[in-house]
mmCIF file of C-alpha atoms in Angstrom:
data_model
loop_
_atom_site.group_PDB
_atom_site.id
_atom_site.type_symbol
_atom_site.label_atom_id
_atom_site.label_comp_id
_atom_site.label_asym_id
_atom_site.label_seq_id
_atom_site.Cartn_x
_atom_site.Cartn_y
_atom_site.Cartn_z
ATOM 1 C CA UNK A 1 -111.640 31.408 55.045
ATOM 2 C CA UNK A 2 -108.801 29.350 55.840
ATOM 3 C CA UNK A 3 -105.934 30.562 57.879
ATOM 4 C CA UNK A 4 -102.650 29.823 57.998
ATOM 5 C CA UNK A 5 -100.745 30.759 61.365
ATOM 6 C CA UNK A 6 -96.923 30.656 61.684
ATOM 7 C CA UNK A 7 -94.687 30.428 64.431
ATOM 8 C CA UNK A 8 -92.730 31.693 65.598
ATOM 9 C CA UNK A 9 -92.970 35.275 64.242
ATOM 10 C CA UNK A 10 -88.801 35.227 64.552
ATOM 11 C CA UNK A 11 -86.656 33.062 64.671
ATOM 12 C CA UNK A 12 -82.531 33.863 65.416
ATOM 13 C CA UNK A 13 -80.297 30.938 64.633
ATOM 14 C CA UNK A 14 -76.318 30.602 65.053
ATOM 15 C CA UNK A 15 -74.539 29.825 61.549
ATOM 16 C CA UNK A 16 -74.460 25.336 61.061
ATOM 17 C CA UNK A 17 -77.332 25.223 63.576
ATOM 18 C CA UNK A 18 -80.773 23.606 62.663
ATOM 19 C CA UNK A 19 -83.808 25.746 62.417
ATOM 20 C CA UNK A 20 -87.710 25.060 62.310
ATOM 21 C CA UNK A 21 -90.817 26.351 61.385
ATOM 22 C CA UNK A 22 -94.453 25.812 62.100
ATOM 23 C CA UNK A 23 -97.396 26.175 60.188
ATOM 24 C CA UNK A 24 -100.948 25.580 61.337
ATOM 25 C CA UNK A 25 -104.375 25.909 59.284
ATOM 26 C CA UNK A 26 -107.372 26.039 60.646
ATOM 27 C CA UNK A 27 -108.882 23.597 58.274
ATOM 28 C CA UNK A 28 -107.384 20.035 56.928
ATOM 29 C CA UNK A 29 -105.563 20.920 54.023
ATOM 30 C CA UNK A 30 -106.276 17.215 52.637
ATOM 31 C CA UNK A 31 -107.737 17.404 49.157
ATOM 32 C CA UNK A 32 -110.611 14.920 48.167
ATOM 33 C CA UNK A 33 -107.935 14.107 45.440
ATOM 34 C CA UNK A 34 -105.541 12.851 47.928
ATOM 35 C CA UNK A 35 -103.130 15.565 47.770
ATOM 36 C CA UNK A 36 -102.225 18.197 50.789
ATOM 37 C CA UNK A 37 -101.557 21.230 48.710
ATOM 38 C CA UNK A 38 -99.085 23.156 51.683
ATOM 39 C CA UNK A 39 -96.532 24.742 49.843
ATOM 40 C CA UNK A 40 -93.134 26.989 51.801
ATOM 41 C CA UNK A 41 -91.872 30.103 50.587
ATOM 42 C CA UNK A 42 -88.510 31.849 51.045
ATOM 43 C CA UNK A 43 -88.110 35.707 50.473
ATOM 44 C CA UNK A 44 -84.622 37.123 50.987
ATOM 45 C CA UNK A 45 -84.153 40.609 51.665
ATOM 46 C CA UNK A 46 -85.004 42.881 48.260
ATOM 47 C CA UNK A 47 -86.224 39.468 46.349
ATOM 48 C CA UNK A 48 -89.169 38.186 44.864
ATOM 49 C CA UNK A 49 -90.610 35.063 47.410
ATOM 50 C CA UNK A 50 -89.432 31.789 46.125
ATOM 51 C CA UNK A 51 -91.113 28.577 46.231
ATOM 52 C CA UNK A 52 -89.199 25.635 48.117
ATOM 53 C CA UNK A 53 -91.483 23.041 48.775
ATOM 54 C CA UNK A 54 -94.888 21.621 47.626
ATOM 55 C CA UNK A 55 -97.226 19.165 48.215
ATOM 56 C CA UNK A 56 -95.766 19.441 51.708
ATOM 57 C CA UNK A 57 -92.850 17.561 51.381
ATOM 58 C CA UNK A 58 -91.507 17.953 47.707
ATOM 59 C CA UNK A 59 -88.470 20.134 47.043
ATOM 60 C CA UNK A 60 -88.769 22.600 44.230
ATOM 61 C CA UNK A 61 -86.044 22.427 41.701
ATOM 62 C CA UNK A 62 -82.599 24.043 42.775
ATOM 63 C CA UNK A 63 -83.716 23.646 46.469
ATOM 64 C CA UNK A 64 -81.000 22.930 48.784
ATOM 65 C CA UNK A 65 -81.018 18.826 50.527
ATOM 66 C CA UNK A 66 -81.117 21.200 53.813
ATOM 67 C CA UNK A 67 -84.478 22.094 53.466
ATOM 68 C CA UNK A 68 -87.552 19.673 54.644
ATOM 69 C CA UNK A 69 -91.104 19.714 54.558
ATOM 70 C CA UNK A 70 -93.394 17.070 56.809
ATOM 71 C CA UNK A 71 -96.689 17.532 57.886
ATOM 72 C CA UNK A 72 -100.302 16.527 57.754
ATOM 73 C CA UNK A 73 -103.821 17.420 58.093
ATOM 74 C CA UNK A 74 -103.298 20.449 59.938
ATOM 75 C CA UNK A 75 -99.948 21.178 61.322
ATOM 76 C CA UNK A 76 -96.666 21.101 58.733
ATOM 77 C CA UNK A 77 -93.511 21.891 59.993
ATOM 78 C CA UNK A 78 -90.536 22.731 57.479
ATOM 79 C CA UNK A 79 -87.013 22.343 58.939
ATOM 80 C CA UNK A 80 -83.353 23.320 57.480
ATOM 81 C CA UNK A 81 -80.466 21.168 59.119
ATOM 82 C CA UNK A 82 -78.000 23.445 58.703
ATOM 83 C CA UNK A 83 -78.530 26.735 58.348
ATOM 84 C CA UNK A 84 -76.010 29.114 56.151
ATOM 85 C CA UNK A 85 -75.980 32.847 55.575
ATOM 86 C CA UNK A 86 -78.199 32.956 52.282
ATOM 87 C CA UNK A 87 -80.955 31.350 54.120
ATOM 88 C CA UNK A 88 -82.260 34.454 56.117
ATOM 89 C CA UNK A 89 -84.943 36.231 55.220
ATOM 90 C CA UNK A 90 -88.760 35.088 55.694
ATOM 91 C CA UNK A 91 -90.448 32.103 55.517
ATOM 92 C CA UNK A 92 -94.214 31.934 55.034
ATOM 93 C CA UNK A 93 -96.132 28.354 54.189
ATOM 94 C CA UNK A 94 -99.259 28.941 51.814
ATOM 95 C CA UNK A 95 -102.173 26.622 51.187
ATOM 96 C CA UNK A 96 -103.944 25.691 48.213
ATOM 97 C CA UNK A 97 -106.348 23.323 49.157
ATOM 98 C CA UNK A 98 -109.475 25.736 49.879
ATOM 99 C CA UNK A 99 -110.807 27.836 46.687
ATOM 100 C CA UNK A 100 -111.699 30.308 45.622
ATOM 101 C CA UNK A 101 -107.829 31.775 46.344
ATOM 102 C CA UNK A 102 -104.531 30.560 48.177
ATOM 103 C CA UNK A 103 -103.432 31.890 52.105
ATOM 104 C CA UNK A 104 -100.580 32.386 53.371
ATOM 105 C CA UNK A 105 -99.342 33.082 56.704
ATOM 106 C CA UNK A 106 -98.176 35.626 58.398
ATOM 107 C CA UNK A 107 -94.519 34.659 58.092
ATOM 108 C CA UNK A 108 -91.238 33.825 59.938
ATOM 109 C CA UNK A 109 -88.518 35.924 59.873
ATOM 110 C CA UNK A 110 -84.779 34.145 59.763
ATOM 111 C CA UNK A 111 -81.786 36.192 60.971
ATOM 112 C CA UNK A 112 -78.293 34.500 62.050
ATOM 113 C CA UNK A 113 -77.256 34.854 65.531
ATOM 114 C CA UNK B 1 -87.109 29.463 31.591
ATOM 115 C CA UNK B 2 -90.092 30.883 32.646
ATOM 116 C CA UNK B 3 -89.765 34.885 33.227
ATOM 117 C CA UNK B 4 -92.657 37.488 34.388
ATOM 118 C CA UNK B 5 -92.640 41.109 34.234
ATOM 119 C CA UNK B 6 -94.789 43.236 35.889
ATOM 120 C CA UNK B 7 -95.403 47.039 34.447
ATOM 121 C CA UNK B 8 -97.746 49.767 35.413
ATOM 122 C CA UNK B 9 -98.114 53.198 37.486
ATOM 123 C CA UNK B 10 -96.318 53.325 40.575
ATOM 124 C CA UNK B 11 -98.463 56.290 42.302
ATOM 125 C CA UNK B 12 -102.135 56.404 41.660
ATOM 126 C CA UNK B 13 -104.937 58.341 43.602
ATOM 127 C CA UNK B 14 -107.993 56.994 45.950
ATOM 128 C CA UNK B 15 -110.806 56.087 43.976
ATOM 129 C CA UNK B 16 -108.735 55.790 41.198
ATOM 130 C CA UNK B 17 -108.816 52.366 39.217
ATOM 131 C CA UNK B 18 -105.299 50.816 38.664
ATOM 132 C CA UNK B 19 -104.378 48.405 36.113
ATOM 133 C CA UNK B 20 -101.341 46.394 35.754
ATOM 134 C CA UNK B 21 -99.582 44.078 32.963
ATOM 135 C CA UNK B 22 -98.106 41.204 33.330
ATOM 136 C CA UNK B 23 -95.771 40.241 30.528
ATOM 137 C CA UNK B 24 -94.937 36.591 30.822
ATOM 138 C CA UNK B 25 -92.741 33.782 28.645
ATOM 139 C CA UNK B 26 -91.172 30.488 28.704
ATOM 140 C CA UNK B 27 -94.022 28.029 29.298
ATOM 141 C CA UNK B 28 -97.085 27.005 27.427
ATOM 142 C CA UNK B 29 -100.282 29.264 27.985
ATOM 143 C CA UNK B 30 -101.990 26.778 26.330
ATOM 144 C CA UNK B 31 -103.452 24.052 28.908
ATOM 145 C CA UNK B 32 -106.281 24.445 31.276
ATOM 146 C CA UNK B 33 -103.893 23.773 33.937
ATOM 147 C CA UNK B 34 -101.571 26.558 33.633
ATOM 148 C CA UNK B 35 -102.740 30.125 34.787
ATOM 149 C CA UNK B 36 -100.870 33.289 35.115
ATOM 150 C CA UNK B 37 -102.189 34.830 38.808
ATOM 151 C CA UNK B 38 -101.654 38.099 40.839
ATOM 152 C CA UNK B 39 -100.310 38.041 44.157
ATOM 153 C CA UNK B 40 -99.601 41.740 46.593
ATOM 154 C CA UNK B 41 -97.320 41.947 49.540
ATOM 155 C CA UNK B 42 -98.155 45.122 52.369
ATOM 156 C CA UNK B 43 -95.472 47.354 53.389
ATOM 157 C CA UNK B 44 -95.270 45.173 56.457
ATOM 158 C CA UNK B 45 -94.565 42.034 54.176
ATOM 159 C CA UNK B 46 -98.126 40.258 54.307
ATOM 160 C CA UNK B 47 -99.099 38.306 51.305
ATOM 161 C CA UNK B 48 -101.979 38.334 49.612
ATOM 162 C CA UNK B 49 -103.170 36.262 46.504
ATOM 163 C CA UNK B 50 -105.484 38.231 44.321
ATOM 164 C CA UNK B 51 -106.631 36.254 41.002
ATOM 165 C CA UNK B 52 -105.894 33.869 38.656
ATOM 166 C CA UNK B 53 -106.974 33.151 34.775
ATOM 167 C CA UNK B 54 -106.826 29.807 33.111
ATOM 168 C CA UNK B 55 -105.761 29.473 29.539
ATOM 169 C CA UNK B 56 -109.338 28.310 29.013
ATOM 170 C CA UNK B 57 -110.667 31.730 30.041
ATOM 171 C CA UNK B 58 -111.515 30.455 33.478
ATOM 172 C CA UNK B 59 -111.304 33.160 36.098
ATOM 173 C CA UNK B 60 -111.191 32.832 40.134
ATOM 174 C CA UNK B 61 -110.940 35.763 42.328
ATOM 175 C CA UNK B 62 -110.306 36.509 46.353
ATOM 176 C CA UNK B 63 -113.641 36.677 47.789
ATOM 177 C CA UNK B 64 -112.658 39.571 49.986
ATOM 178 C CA UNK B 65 -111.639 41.563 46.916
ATOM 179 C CA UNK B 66 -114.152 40.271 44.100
ATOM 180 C CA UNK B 67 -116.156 43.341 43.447
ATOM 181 C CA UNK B 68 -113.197 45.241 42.972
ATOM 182 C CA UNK B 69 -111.144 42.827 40.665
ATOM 183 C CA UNK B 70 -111.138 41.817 36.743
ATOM 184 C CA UNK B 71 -108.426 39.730 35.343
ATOM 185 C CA UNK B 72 -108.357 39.343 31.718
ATOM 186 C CA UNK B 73 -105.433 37.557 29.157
ATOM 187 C CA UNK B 74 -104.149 38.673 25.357
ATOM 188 C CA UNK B 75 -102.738 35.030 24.445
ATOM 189 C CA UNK B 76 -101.340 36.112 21.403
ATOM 190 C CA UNK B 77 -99.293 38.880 23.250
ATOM 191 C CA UNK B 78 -98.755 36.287 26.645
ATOM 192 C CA UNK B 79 -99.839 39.073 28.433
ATOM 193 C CA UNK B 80 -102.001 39.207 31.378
ATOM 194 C CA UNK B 81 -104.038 42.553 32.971
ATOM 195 C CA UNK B 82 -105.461 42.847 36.330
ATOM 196 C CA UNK B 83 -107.613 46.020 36.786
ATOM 197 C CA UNK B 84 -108.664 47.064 40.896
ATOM 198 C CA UNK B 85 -111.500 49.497 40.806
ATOM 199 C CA UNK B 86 -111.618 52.643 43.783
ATOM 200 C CA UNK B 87 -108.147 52.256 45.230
ATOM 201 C CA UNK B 88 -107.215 53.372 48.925
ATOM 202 C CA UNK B 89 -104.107 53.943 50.806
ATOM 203 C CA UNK B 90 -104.754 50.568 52.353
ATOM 204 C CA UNK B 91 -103.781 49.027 49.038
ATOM 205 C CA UNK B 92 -100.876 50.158 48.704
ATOM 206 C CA UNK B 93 -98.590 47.008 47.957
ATOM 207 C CA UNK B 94 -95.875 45.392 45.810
ATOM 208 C CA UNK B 95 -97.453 43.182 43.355
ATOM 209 C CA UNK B 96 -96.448 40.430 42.326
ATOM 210 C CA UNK B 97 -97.497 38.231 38.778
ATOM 211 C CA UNK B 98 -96.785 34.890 39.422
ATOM 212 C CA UNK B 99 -97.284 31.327 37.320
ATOM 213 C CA UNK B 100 -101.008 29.588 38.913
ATOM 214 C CA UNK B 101 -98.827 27.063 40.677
ATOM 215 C CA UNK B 102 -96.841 30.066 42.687
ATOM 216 C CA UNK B 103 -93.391 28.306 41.119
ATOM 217 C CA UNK B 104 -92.472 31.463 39.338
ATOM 218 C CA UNK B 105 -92.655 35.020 40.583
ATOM 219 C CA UNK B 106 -92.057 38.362 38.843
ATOM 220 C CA UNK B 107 -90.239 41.083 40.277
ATOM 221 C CA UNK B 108 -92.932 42.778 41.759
ATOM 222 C CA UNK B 109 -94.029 46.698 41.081
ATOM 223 C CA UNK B 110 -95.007 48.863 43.671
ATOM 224 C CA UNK B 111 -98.011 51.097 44.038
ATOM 225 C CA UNK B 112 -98.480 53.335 46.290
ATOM 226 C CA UNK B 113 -102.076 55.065 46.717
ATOM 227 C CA UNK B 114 -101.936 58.445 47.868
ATOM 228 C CA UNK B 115 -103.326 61.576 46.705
#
């Protein structure tokens, strides 16, 4: 199986301050199609887990200009520039390269400062 | 706008079998590329993806969970039913139904295994 590790396992970030996130698999995520299918999650406190990005670097619809997604191969890092109160919560990157089934990571939990 | 609703016990007993429904509208069950899946989060807030079915009928499972899974669809009522077979406290989880592509997510129903 593939697996997904995140880091770190918290993060605590002051209010208009950037924040980043690292995901590693343990396998290349490319697909013989040419796709890397690494996809980032948000899940606020109470709430369902939302997508943000996909194919590693493509915002989902809705999905705030603060938000980034770069990566390759094996390590994928997704950044916000800025960060405001509604973005805590925790962030876990998920890959769908490797069937049969998806994995996530472990998660990265978001508070403010 | 694509909605999912997931309904079923909230309490069931080990070695019990649970089954869930997932109610689902707003996009077209009708292409091979569009699935309706099962995801479950822990009490400590892993995720987990479960299963998937294709509007063709095609089926893939977790291969850690497998022999304990079935995943079957009623197109003409969009709905979608997972069944686990011999539950244990260990499964005890929100889960989630969620579009193949994980870009929609229901609102999740917990069940909690305990006798």
């Amino acid at each position: 199986d593939v697996v997904m590790t995140q880091s770190p396992l918290s993060l605590s970030v002051t209010l208009g301050q950037p924040a980043s996130f690292s995901c590693r698999s343990s396998e290349t995520l490319l697909y013989r199609d040419g796709n890397t299918y690494l996809n980032w999650f948000h899940q606020r406190p109470g709430q369902s887990p939302r997508r943000l990005i996909h194919l590693v670097s493509e915002r989902d619809s809705g999905v705030s200009e603060r938000f980034s997604g770069s990566g390759s191969g094996t390590d994928f890092t997704l950044k916000i520039s800025r960060v405001e109160a509604e973005d805590v919560g925790i962030y876990y990157c998920m890959q769908g390269t490797h069937w049969p089934g998806y994995t996530f990571g472990q998660g990265t939990k978001l508070e403010i400062k | 706008q694509i909605t999912l609703k997931e309904s079923g016990p909230t309490l069931v007993k080990p070695t019990q079998t649970l089954t869930l429904t997932c109610m689902f509208s707003g996009f077209p069950f009708s292409s091979n590329k569009v699935g309706v899946g099962w995801v479950r989060q822990t009490p400590e807030k892993a995720l987990e993806w479960l299963a998937v079915i294709y509007w063709g009928g095609d089926k893939r499972y977790s291969p850690s969970l497998e022999s304990r899974l079935t995943i079957t669809r009623d197109t003409s009522k969009n709905e979608v039913v997972l069944t686990m077979t011999n539950m244990d406290p260990v499964d005890t989880a929100t889960y989630y139904c969620v579009i193949s592509t994980l870009g929609a997510w229901g609102q999740g129903a917990l069940v909690t295994v305990s006798s």
